[in-house]
CSV table of C-alpha atoms in Angstrom, one decimal:
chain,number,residue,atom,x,y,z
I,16,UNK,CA,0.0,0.0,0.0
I,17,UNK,CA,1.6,3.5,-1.4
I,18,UNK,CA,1.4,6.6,1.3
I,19,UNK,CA,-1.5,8.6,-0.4
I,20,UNK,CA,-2.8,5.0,-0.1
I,21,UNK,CA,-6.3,4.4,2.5
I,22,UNK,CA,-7.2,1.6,3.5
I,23,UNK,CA,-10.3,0.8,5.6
I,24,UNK,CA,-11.7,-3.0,5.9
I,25,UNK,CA,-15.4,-3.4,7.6
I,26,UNK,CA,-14.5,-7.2,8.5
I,27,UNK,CA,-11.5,-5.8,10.1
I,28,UNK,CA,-13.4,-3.2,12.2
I,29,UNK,CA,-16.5,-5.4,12.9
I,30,UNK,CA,-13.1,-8.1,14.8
I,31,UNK,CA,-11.6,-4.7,16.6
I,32,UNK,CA,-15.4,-4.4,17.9
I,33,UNK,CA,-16.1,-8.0,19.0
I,34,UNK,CA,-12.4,-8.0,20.6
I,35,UNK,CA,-13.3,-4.6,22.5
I,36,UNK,CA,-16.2,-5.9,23.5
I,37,UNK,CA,-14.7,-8.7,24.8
I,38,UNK,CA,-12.7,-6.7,27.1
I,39,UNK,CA,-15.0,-4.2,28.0
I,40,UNK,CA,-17.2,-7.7,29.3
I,41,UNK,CA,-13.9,-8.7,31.3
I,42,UNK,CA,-13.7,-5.6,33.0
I,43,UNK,CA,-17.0,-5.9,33.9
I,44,UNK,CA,-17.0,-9.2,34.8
I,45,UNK,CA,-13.6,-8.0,37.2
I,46,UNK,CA,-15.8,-5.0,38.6
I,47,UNK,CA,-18.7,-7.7,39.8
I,48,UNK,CA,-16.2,-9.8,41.3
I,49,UNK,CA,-15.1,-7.3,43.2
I,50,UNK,CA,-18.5,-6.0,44.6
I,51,UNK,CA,-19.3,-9.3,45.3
I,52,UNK,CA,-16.4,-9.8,47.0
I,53,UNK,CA,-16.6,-6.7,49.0
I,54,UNK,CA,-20.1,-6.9,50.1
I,55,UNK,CA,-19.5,-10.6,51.3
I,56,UNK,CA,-17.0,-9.5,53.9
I,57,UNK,CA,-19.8,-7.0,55.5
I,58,UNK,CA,-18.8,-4.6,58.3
I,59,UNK,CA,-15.3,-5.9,59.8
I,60,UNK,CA,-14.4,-2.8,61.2
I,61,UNK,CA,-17.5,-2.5,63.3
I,62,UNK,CA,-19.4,0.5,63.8
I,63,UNK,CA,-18.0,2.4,66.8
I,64,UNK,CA,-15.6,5.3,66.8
I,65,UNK,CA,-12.4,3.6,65.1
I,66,UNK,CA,-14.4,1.8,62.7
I,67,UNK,CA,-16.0,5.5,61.5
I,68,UNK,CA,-12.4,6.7,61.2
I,69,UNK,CA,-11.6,4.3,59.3
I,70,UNK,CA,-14.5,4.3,57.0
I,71,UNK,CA,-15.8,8.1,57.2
I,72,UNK,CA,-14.5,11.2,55.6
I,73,UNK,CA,-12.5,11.8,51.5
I,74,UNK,CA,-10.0,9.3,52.8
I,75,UNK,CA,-12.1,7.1,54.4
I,76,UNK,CA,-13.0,3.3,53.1
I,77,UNK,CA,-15.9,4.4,51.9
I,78,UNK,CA,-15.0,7.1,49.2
I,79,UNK,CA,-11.8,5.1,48.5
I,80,UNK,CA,-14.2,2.1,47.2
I,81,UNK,CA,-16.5,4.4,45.3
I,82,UNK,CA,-13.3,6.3,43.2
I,83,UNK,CA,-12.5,2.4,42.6
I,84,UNK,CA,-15.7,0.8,41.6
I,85,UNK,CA,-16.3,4.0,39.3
I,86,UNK,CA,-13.5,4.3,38.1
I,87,UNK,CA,-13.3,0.6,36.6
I,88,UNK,CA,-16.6,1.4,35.8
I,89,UNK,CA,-15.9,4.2,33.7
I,90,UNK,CA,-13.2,1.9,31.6
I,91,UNK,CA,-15.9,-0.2,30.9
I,92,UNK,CA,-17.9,2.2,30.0
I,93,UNK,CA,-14.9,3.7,27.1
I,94,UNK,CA,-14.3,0.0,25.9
I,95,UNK,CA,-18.3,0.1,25.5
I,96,UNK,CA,-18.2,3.6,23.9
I,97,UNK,CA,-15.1,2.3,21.5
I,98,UNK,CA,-16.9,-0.7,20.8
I,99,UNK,CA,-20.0,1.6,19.4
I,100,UNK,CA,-17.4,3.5,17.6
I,101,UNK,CA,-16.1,0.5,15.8
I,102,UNK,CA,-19.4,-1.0,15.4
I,103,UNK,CA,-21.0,2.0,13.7
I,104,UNK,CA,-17.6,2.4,11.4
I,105,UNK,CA,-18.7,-0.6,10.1
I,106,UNK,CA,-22.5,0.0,9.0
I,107,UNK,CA,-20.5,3.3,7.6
I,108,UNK,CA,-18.1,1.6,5.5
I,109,UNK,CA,-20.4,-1.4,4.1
I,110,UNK,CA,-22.4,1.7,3.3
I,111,UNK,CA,-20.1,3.7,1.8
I,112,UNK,CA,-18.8,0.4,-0.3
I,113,UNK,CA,-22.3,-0.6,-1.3
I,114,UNK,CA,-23.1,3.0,-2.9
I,115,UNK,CA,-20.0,3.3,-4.9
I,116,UNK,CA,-20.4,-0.1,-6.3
I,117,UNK,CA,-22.5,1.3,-9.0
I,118,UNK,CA,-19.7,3.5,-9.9
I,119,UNK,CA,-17.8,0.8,-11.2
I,120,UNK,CA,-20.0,-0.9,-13.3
């Protein structure tokens, strides 16, 4: 392929979208694991004045799981949008391949 050369395959995109996807449903999958996880242990600090001190306040327990569950949450949530991106290159190409067709017949 020269440099003033483009080259764009659908199939190509439509495997960078399932892959993404794929990892997008890993990281899920690594976000539910850890909720899970985190909700089975319960309250092991307790709920009396060092347990609050550890758990209360911006660098408290509490906040510190929040930035972290949101946080891998928001990487799933760009593999999704990336995904999308992909996806709809796709429907643009085939489209953009299937009009010009006629242009060469």
């Amino acid at each position: 392929m020269g440099a003033d050369k483009v080259e764009a395959d659908p199939d190509d995109f439509q495997k960078a979208a399932e892959k993404t996807g794929a990892v997008r449903d890993k990281v899920r999958g690594i976000l539910n694991t850890l909720e899970t996880s985190i909700s089975s242990y319960g309250t092991p600090w307790g709920n009396d004045k060092l347990g609050a001190s550890f758990t209360d306040g911006e660098q408290g327990y509490f906040a510190a799981r929040e930035n972290l569950t949101g946080n891998i949450e928001n990487v799933a949530n760009s593999f999704n949008n990336f995904r999308s991106g992909q996806a709809q290159t796709v429907v643009a190409l085939r489209r953009m391949e299937q009009a010009n067709e006629g242009n060469f017949q």
